[in-house]
GROMACS .gro file of N, CA and C in nm:
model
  318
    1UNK      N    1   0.804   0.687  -1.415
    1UNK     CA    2   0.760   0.604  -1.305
    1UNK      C    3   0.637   0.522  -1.343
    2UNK      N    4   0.542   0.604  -1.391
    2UNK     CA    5   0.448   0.523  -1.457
    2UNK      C    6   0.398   0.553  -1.537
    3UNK      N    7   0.312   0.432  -1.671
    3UNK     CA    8   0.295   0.516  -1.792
    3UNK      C    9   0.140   0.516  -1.817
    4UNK      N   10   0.067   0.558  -1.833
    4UNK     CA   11  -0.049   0.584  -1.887
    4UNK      C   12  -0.085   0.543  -2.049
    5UNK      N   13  -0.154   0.423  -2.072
    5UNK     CA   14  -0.212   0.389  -2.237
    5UNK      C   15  -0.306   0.474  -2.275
    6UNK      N   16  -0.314   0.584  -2.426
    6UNK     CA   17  -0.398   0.633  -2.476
    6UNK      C   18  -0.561   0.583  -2.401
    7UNK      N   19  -0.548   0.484  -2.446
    7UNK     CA   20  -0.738   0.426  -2.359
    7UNK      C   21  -0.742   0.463  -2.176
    8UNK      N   22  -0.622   0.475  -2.156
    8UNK     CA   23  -0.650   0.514  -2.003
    8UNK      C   24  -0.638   0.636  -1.995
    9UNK      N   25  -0.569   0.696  -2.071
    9UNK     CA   26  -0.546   0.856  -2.079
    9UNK      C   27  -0.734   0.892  -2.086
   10UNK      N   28  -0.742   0.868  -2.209
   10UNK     CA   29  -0.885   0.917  -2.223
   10UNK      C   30  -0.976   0.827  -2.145
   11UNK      N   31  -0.985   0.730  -2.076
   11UNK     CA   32  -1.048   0.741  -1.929
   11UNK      C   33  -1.069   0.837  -1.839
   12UNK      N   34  -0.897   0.892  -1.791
   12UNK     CA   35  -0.909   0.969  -1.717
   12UNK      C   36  -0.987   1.110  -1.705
   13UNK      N   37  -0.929   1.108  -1.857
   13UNK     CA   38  -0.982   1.252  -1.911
   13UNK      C   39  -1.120   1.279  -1.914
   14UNK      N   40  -1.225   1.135  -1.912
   14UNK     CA   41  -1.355   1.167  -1.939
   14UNK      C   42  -1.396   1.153  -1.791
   15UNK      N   43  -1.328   1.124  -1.704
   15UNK     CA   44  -1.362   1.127  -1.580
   15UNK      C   45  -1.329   1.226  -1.487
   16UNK      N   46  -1.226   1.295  -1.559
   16UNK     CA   47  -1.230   1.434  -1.491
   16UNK      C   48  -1.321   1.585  -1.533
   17UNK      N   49  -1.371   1.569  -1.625
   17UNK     CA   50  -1.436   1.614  -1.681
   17UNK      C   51  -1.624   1.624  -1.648
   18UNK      N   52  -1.603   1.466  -1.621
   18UNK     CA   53  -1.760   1.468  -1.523
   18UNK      C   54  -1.771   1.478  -1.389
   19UNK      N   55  -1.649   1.516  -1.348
   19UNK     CA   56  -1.652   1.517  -1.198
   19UNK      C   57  -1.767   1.618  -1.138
   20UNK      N   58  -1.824   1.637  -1.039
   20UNK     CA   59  -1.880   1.705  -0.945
   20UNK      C   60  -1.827   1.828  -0.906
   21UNK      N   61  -1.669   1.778  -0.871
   21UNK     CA   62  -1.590   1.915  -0.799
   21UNK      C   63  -1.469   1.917  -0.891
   22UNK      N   64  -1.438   2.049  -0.902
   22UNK     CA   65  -1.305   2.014  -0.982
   22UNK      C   66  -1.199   1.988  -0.980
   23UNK      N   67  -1.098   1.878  -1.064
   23UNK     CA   68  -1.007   1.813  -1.016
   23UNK      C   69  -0.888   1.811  -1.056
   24UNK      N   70  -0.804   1.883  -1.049
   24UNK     CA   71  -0.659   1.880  -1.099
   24UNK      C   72  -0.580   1.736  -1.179
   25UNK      N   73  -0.612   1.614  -1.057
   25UNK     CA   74  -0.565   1.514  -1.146
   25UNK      C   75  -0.632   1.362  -1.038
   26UNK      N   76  -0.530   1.279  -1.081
   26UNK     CA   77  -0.587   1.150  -0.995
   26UNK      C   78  -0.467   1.089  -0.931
   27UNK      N   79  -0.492   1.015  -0.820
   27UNK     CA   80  -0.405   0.934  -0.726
   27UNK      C   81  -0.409   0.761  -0.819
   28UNK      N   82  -0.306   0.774  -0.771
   28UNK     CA   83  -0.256   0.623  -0.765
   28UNK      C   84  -0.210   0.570  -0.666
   29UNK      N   85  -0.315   0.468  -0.569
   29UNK     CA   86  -0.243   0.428  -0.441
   29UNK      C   87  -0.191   0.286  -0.458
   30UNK      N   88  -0.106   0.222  -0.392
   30UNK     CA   89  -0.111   0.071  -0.297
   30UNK      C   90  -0.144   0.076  -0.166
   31UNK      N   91  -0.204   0.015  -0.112
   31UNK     CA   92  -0.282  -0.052  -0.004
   31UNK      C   93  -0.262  -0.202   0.036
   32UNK      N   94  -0.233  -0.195   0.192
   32UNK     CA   95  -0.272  -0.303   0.241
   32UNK      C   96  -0.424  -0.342   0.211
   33UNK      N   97  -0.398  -0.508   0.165
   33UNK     CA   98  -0.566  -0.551   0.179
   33UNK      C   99  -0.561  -0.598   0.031
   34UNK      N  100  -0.690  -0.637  -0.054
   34UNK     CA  101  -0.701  -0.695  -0.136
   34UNK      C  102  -0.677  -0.864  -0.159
   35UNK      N  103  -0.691  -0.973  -0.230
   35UNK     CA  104  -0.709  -1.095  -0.242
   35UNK      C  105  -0.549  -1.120  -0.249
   36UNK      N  106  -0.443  -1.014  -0.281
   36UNK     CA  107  -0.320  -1.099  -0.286
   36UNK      C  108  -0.204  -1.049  -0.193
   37UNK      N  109  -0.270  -0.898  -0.126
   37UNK     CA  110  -0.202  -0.871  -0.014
   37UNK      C  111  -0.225  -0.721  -0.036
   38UNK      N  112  -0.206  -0.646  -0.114
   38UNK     CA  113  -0.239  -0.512  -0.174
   38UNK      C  114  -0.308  -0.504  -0.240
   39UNK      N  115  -0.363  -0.355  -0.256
   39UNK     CA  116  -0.449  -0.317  -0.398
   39UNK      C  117  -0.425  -0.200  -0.414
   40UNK      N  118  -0.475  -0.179  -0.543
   40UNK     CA  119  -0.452  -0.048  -0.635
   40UNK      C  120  -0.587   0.048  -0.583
   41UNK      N  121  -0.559   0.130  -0.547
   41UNK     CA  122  -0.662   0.216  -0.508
   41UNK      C  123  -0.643   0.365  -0.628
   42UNK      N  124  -0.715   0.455  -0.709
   42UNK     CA  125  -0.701   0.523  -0.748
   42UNK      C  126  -0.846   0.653  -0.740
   43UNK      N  127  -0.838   0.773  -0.781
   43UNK     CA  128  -0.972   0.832  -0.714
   43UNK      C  129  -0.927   1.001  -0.745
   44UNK      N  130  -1.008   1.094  -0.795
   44UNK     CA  131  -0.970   1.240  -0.890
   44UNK      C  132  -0.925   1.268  -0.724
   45UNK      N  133  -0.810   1.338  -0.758
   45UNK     CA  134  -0.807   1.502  -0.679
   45UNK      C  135  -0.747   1.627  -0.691
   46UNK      N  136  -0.816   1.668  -0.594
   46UNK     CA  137  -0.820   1.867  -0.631
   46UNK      C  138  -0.663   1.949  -0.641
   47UNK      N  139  -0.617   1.852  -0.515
   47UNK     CA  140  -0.462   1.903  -0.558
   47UNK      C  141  -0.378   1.786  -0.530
   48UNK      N  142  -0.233   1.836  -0.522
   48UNK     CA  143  -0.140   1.677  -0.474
   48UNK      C  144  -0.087   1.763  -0.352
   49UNK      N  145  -0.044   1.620  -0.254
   49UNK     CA  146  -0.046   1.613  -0.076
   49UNK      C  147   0.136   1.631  -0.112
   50UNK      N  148   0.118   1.679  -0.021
   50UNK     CA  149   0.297   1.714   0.042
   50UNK      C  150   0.342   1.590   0.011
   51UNK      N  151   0.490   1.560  -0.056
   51UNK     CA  152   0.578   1.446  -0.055
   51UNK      C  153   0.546   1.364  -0.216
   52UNK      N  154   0.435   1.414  -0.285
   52UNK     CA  155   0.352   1.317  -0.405
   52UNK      C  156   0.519   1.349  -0.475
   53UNK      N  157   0.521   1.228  -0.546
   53UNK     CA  158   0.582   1.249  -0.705
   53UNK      C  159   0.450   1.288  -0.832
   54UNK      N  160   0.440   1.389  -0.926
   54UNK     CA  161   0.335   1.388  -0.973
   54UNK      C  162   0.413   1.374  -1.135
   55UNK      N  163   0.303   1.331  -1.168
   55UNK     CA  164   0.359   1.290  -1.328
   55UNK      C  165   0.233   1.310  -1.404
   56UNK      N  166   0.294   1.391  -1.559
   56UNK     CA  167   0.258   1.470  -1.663
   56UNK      C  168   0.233   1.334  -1.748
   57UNK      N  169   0.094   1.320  -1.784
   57UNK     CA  170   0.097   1.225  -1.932
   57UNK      C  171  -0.026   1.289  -2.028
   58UNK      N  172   0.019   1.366  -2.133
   58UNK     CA  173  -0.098   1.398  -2.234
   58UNK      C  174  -0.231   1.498  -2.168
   59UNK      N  175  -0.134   1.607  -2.044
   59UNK     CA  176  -0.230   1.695  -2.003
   59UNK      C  177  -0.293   1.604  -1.816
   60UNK      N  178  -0.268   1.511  -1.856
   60UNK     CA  179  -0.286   1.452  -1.736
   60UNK      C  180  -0.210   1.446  -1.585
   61UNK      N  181  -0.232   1.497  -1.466
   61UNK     CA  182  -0.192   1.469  -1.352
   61UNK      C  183  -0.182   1.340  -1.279
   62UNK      N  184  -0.095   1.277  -1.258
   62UNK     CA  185  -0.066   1.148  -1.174
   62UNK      C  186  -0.045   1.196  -1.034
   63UNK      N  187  -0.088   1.195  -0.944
   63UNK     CA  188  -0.037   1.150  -0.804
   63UNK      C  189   0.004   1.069  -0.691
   64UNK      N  190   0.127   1.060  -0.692
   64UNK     CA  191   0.150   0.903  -0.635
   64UNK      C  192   0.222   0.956  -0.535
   65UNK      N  193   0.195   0.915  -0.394
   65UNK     CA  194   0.252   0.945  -0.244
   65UNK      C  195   0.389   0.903  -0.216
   66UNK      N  196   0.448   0.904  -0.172
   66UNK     CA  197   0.624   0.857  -0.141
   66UNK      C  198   0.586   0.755  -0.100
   67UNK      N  199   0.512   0.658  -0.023
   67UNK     CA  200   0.504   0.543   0.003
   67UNK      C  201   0.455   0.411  -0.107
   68UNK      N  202   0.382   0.462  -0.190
   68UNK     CA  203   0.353   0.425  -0.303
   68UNK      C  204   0.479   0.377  -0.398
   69UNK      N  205   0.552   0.492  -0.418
   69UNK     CA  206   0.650   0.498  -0.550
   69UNK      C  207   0.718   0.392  -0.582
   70UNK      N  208   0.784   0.353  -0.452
   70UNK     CA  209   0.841   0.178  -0.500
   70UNK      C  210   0.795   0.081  -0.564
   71UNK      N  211   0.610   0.100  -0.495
   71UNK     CA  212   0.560  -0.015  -0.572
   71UNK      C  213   0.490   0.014  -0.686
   72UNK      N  214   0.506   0.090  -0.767
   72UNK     CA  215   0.472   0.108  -0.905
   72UNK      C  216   0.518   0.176  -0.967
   73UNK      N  217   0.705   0.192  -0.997
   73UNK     CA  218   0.783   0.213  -1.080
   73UNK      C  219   0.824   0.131  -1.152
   74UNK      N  220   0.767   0.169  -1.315
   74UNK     CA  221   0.792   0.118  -1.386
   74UNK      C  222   0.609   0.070  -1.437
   75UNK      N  223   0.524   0.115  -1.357
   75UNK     CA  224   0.466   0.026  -1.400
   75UNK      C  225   0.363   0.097  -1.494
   76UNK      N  226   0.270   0.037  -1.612
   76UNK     CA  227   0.208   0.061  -1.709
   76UNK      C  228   0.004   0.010  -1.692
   77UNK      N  229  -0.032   0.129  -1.715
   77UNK     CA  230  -0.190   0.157  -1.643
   77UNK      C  231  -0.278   0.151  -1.831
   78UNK      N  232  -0.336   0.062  -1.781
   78UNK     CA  233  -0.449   0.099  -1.930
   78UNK      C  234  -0.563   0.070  -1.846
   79UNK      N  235  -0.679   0.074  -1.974
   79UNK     CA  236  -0.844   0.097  -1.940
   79UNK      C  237  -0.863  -0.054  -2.077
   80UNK      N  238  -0.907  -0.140  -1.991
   80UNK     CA  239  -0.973  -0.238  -2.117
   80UNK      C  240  -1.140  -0.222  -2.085
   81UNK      N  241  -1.249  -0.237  -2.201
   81UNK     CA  242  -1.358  -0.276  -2.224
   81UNK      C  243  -1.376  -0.366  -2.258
   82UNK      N  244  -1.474  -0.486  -2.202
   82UNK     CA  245  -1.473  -0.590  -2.230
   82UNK      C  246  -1.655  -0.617  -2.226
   83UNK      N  247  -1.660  -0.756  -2.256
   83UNK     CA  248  -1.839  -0.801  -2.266
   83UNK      C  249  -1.849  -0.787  -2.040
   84UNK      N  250  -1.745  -0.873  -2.009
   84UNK     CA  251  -1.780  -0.920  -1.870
   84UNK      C  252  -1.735  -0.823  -1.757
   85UNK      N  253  -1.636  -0.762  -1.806
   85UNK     CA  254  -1.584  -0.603  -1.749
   85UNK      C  255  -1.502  -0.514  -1.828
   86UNK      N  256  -1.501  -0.386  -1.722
   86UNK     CA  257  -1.414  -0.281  -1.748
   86UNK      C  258  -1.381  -0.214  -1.675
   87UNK      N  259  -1.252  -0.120  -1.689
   87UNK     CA  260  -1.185  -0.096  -1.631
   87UNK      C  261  -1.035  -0.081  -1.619
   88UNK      N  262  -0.986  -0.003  -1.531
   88UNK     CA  263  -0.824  -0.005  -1.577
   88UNK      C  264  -0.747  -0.116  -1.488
   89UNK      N  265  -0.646  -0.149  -1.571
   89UNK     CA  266  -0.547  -0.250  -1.563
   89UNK      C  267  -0.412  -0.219  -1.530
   90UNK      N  268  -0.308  -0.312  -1.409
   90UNK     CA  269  -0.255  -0.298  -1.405
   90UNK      C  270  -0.116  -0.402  -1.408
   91UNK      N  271  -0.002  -0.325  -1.497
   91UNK     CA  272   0.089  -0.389  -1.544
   91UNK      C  273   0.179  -0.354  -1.451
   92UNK      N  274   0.246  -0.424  -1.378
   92UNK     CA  275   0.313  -0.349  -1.278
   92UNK      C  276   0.475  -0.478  -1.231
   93UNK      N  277   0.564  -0.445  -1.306
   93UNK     CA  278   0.667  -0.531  -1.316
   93UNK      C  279   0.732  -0.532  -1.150
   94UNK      N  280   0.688  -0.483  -1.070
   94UNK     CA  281   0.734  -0.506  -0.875
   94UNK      C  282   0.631  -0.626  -0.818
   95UNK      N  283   0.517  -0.652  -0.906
   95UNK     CA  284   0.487  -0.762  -0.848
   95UNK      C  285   0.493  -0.875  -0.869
   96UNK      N  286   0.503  -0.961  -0.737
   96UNK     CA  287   0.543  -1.099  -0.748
   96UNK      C  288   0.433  -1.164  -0.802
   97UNK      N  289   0.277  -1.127  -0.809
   97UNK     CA  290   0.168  -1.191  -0.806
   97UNK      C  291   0.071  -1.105  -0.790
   98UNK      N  292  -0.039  -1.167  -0.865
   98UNK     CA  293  -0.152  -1.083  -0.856
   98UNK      C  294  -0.266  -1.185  -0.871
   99UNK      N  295  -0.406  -1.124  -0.850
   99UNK     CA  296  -0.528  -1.227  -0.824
   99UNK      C  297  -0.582  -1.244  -0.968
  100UNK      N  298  -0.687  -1.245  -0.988
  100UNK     CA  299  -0.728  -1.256  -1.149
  100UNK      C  300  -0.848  -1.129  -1.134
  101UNK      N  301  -0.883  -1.117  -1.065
  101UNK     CA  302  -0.959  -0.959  -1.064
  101UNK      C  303  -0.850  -0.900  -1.122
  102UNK      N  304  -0.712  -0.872  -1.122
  102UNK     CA  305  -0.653  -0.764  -1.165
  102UNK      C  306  -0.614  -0.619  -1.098
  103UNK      N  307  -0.695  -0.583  -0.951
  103UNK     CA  308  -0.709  -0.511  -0.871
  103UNK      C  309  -0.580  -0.523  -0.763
  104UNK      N  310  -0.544  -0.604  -0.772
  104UNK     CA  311  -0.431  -0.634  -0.605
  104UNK      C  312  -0.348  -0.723  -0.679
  105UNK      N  313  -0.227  -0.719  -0.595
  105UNK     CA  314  -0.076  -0.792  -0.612
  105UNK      C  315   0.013  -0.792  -0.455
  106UNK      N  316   0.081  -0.929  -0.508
  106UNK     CA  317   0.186  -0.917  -0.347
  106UNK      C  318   0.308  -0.861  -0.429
   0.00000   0.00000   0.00000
């Protein structure tokens, strides 16, 4: 459903690791809202909610809600570093469009 790039893998990994509380894995949302109609919302948690599809990448937990799943099957998550930003990216072949932040798609 979705794939995780080595550089995002070890994103995740260094971010679960500094967490505060401890965290089993991370969400992957869509949301109403954002510059092109949705956005990618993502954020650690402790466990997965009734109904998640959860997906295994390199030790890693995905959690993605049943309402979610349509809109990001298939789709491919990395972490770029750059001079002007960083952050993870999303490749996501269900959307028609996206803004140039990179954050939201219709």
């Amino acid at each position: 459903m979705i794939t995780l790039t080595d550089k995002a893998v070890a994103a995740v990994k260094t971010a679960l690791s500094a967490a505060s509380e401890p965290a089993e894995g991370f969400r992957i949302m869509v949301e109403a809202g954002g510059c092109s109609g949705f956005k990618y919302s993502m954020g650690l948690e402790s466990v997965p909610r009734e109904g998640d599809a959860i997906i295994e990448t390199d030790g890693i937990k995905v959690f993605v809600d049943a309402g979610t799943q349509p809109h990001v099957a298939g789709m491919a998550v990395d972490f770029v570093t750059g001079l002007e930003t960083s952050g993870f990216v999303f490749d996501n072949p269900n959307a028609s469009g996206k803004c140039s932040c990179g954050k939201s798609c219709s």
